[in-house]
Coordinates of C-alpha atoms in Angstrom, one line a residue:
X1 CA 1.7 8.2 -10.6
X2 CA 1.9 4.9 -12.0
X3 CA -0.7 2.4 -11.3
X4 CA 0.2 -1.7 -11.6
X5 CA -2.0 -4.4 -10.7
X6 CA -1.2 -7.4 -9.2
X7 CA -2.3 -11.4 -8.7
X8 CA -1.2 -13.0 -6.1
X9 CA -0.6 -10.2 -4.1
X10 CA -1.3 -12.0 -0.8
X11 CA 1.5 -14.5 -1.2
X12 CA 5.4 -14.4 -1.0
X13 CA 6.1 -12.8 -3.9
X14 CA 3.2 -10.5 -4.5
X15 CA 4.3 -8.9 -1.0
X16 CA 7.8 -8.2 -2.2
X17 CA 6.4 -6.3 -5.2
X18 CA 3.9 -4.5 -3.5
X19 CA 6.5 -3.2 -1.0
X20 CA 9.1 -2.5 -4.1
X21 CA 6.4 -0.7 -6.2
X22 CA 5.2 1.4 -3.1
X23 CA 8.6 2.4 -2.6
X24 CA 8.6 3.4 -6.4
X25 CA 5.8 6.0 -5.4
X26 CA 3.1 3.1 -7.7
X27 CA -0.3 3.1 -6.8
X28 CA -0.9 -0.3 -5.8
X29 CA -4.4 -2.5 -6.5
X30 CA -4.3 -6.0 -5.9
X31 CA -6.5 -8.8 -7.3
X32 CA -8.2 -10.6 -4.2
X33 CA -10.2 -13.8 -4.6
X34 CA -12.9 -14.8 -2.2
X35 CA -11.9 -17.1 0.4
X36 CA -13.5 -18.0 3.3
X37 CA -11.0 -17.0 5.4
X38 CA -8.6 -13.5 4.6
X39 CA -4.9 -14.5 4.9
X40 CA -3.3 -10.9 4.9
X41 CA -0.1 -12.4 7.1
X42 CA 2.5 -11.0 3.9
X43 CA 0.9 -7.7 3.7
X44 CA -0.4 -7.0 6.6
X45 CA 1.9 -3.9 7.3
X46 CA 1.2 -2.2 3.7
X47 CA -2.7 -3.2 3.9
X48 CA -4.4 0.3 4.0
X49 CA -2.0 1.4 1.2
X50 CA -3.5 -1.5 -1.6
X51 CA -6.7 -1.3 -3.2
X52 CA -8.2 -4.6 -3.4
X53 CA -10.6 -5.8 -6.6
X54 CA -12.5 -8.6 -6.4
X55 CA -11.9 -11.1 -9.0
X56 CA -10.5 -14.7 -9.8
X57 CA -8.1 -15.9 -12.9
X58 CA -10.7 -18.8 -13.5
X59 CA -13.2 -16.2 -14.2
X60 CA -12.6 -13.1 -17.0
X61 CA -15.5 -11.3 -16.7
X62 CA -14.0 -10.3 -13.3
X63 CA -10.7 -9.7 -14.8
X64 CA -12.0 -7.7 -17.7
X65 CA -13.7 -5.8 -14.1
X66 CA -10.6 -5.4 -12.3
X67 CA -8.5 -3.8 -15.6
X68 CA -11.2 -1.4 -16.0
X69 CA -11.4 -0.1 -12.6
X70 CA -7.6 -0.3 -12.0
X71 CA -6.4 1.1 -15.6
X72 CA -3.0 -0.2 -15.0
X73 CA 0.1 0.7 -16.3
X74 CA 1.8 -2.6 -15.5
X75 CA -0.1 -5.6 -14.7
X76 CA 2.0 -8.6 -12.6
X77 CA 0.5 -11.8 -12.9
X78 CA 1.7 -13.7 -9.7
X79 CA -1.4 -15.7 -8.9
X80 CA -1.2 -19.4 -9.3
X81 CA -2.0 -23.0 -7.8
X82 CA 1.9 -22.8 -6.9
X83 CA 2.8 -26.1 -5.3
X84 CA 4.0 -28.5 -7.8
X85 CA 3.0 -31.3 -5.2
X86 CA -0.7 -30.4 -5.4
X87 CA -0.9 -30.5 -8.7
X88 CA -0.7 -34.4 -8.9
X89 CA -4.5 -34.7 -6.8
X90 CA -5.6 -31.4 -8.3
X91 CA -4.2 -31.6 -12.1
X92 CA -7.2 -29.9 -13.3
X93 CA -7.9 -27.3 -11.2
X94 CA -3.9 -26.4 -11.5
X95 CA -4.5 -26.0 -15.6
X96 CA -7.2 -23.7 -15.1
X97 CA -5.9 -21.5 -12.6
X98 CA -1.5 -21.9 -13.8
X99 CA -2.7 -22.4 -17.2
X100 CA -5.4 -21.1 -18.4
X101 CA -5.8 -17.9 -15.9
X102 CA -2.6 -16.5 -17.8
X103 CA -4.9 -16.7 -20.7
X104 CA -7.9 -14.9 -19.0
X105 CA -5.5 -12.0 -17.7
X106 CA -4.1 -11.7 -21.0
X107 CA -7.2 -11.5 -22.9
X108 CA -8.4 -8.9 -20.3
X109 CA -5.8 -6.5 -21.0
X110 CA -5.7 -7.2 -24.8
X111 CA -9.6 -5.7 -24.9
X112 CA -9.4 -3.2 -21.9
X113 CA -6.1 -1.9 -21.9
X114 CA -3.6 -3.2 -24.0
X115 CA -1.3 -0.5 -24.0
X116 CA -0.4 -2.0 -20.5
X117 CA 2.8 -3.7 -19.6
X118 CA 2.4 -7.1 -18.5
X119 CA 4.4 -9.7 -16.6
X120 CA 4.1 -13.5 -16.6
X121 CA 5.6 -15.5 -13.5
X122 CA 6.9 -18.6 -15.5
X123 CA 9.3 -21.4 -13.9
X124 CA 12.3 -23.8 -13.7
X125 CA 9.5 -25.8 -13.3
X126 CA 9.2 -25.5 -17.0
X127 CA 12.2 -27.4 -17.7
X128 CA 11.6 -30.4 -15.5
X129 CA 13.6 -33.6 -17.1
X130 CA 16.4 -31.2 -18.3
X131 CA 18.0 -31.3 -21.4
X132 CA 21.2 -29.2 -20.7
X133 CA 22.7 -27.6 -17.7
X134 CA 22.5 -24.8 -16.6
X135 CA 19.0 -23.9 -18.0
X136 CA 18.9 -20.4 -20.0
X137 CA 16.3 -18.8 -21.9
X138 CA 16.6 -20.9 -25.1
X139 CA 16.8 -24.5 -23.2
X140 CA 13.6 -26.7 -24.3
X141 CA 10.5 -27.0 -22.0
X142 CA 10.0 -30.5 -20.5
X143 CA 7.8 -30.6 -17.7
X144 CA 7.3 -33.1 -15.3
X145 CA 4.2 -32.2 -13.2
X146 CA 0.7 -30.5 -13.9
X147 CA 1.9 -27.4 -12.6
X148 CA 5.2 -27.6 -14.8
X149 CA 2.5 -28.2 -17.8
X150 CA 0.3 -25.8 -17.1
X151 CA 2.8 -22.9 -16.7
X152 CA 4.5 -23.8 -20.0
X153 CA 1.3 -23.3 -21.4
X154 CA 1.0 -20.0 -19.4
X155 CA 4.5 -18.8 -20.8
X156 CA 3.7 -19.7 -24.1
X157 CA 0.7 -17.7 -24.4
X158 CA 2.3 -15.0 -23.2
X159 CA 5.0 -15.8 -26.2
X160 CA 1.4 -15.3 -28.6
X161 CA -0.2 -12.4 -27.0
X162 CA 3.3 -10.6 -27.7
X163 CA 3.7 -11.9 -30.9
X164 CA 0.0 -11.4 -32.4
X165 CA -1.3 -8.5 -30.8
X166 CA 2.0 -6.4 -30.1
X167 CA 1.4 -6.5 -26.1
X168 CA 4.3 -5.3 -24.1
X169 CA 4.2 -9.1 -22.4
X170 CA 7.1 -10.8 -21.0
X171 CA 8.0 -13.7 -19.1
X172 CA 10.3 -14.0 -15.9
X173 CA 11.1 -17.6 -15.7
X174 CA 12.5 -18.0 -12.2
X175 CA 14.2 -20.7 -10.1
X176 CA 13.3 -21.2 -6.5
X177 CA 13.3 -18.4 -4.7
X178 CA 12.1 -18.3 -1.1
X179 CA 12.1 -16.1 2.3
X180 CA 10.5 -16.5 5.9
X181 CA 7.0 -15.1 3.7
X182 CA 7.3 -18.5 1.8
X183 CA 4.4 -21.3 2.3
X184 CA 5.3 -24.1 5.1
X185 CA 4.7 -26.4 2.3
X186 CA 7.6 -25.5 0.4
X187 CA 10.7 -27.6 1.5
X188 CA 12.8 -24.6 2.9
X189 CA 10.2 -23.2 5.0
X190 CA 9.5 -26.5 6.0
X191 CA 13.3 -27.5 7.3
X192 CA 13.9 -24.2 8.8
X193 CA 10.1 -24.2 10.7
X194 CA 11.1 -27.7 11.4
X195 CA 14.5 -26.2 13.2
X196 CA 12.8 -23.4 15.1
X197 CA 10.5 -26.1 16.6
X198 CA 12.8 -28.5 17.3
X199 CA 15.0 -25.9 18.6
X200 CA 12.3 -24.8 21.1
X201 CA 11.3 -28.3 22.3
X202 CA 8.0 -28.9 20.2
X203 CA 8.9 -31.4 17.8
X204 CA 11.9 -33.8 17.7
X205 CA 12.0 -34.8 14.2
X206 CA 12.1 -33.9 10.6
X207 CA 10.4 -36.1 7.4
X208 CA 11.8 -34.9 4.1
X209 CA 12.1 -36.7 0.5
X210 CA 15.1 -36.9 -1.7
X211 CA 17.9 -34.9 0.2
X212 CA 20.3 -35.4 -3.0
X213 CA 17.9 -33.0 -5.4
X214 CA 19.8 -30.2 -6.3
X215 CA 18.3 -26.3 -6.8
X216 CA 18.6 -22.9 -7.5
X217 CA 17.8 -21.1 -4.6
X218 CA 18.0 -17.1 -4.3
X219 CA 15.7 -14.7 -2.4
X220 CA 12.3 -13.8 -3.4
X221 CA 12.6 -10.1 -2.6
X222 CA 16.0 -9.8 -5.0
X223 CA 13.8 -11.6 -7.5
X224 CA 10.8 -9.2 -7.8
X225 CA 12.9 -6.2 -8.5
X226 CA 13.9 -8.2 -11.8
X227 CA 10.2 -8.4 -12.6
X228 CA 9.9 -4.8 -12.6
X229 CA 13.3 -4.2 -14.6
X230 CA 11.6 -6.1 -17.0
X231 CA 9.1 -4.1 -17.6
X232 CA 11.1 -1.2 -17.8
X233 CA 12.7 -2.3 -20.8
X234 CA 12.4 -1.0 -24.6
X235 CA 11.2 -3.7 -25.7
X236 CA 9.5 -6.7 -24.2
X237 CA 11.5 -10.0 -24.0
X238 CA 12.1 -13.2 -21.6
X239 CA 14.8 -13.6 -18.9
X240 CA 16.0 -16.2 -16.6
X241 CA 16.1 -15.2 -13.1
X242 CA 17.9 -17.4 -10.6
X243 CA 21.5 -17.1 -8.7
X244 CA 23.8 -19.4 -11.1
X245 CA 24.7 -21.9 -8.3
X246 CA 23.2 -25.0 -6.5
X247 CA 22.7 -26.5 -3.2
X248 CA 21.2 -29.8 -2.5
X249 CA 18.6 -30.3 0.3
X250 CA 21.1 -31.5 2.4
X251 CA 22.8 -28.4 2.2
X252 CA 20.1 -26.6 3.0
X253 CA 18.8 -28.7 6.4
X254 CA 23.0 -29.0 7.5
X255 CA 23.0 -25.0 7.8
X256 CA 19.5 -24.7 9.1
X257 CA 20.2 -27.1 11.9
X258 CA 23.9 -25.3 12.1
X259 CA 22.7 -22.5 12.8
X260 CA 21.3 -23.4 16.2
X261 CA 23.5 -25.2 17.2
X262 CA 21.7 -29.2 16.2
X263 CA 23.3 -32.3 14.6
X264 CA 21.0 -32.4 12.1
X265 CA 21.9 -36.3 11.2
X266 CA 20.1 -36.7 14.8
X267 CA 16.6 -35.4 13.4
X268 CA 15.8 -35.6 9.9
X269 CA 14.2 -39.1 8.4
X270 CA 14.2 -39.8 4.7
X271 CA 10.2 -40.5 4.4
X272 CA 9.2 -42.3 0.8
X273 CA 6.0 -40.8 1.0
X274 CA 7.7 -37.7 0.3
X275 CA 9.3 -38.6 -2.9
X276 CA 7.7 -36.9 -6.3
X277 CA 6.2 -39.2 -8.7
X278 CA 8.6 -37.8 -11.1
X279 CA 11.2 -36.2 -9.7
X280 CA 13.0 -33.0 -11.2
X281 CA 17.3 -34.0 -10.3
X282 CA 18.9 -30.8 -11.2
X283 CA 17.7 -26.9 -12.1
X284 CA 20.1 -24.7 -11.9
X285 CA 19.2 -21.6 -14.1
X286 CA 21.7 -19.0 -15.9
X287 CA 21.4 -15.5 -14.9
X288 CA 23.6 -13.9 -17.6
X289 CA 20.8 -12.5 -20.2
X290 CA 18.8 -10.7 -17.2
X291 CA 22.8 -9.9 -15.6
X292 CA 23.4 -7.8 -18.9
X293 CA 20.3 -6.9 -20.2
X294 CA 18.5 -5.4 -17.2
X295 CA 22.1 -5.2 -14.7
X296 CA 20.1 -7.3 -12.5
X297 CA 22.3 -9.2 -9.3
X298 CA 21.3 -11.4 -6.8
X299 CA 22.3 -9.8 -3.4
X300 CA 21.5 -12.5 -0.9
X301 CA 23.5 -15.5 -0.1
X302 CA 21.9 -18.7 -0.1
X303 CA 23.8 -19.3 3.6
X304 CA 22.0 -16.0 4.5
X305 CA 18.7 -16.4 3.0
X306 CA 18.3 -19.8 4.9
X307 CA 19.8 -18.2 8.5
X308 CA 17.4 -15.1 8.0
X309 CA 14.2 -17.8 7.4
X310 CA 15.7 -19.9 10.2
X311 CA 15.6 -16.7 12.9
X312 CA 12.2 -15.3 12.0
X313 CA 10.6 -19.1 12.6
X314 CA 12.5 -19.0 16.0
X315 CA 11.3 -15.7 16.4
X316 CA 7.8 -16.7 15.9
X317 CA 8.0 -19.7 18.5
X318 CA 9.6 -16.9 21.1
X319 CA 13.1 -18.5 21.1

């Protein structure tokens, strides 16, 4: 039986995984910080089938802890500070956690068990102020937040590690991917939360910032099986993950409010306050490497992925 670890295993992506890999017959242990208050929402139904470790990125004696007790075949580092908006009031914080916990982790498996397969979450937040379109694995690195600088850091590192101590490490650097397990934070969940509650009569408006930035937008649990094609690989390498096409925010808040049936011209107001310091125009990532290299496909329209978020926030308001 194979065993992975995995960061991050409470949040949207790190519940995908855990489902794929417990399909996959893995035995599952997950990295769980201390928090004052649990937040098992994602996982909930697969709960009694993790083993949890106690440990934090910020802090490697813990992580050196958790490799030893989990002896992992595969280790999936998913934990971050993940809101790029955050990371403007919490820059340093964002470093040591998106940054330098890749480094911890790393180093962890490099003295316990570095015969283990590891994955890095990078991002199109990596690229930032682009310098060509679409975005492949080869395009230059210009970030434009904390978080953007702190993962390039984290995906560089990764780059050494591979390099200098012949770990099996590689980086999936994927676009926005989201689902109805996505934060409320994030601007999808937030327009089609913003629909279900408008829908049901508890709000009447919608705040958003620039409705012309454009994304990459595919569905988190199509994007997690490329993370573990990537470690199933001969040889460890770096791959794009993301759909190939774009939609702007309008897009996305004229099918949310479509799909019940709302004008949505009547609810949403463009808000300055949520404009980015810097704002990222245009990723739009190109699949064609991970396509060929690890026949990985995006399954999940973008249409579809936004109606399917849309009816499980109705759902959860009892529309």
């Amino acid at each position: 039986m194979k065993r992975a670890l995995i960061t991050g295993i409470t949040g949207q992506d790190g519940s995908y995984l855990a489902e794929l890999l417990l399909d996959k017959g893995y035995k599952i242990y997950g990295l769980k910080r201390r928090t004052s208050t649990e937040n098992y929402e994602n996982i909930k139904h697969i709960l009694n089938e993790i083993e949890f470790i106690s440990g934090d990125l910020s802090d490697l004696s813990s992580l050196i802890q958790a490799v030893k007790l989990s002896k992992p075949d595969e280790v999936y580092n998913l934990g971050a500070q993940s809101f790029v908006a955050d990371s403007w009031p919490q820059p340093v914080y964002t470093a040591e956690v998106t940054g330098l916990g890749v480094l911890n982790i790393l180093e962890a498996v490099k003295m316990v068990k570095s015969d283990a397969r590891f994955y890095q979450a990078s991002s199109s937040e990596m690229y930032g102020k682009v310098v060509e379109t679409p975005q492949k694995e080869t395009t230059p690195f210009y970030p434009r937040s904390p978080y953007g600088a702190a993962k390039v850091f984290g995906h560089w590192i990764t780059v050494n590690y591979r390099e200098s101590y012949d770990l099996f490490a590689c980086s999936g650097i994927l676009f926005n991917h989201e689902s109805p397990r996505r934060g409320i934070q994030f601007v999808t969940r937030k327009v089609t939360d913003a629909v279900a509650r408008i829908k049901c009569g508890l709000q009447t408006e919608l705040r958003l910032g620039n409705l012309d930035a454009k994304r990459d937008w595919g569905f988190a649990g199509d994007y997690v099986k490329a993370m573990w094609l990537m470690l199933q690989q001969e040889k460890p390498d770096d791959f794009v993950v993301a759909t190939g096409k774009t939609n702007t925010v309008r897009e996305l808040v004229e099918i949310a409010f479509n799909h019940v049936g709302l004008k949505w011209e009547d609810h949403v107001i463009q808000d300055p306050a949520f404009m980015r310091p810097a704002e990222v125009d245009l990723l739009l990532g190109d699949p064609q490497k991970a396509k060929k290299e690890l026949k990985w496909e995006p399954k999940v329209t973008f249409e579809d992925l936004i109606k399917m978020m849309v009816e499980h926030d109705l759902k959860k308001y009892g529309e």
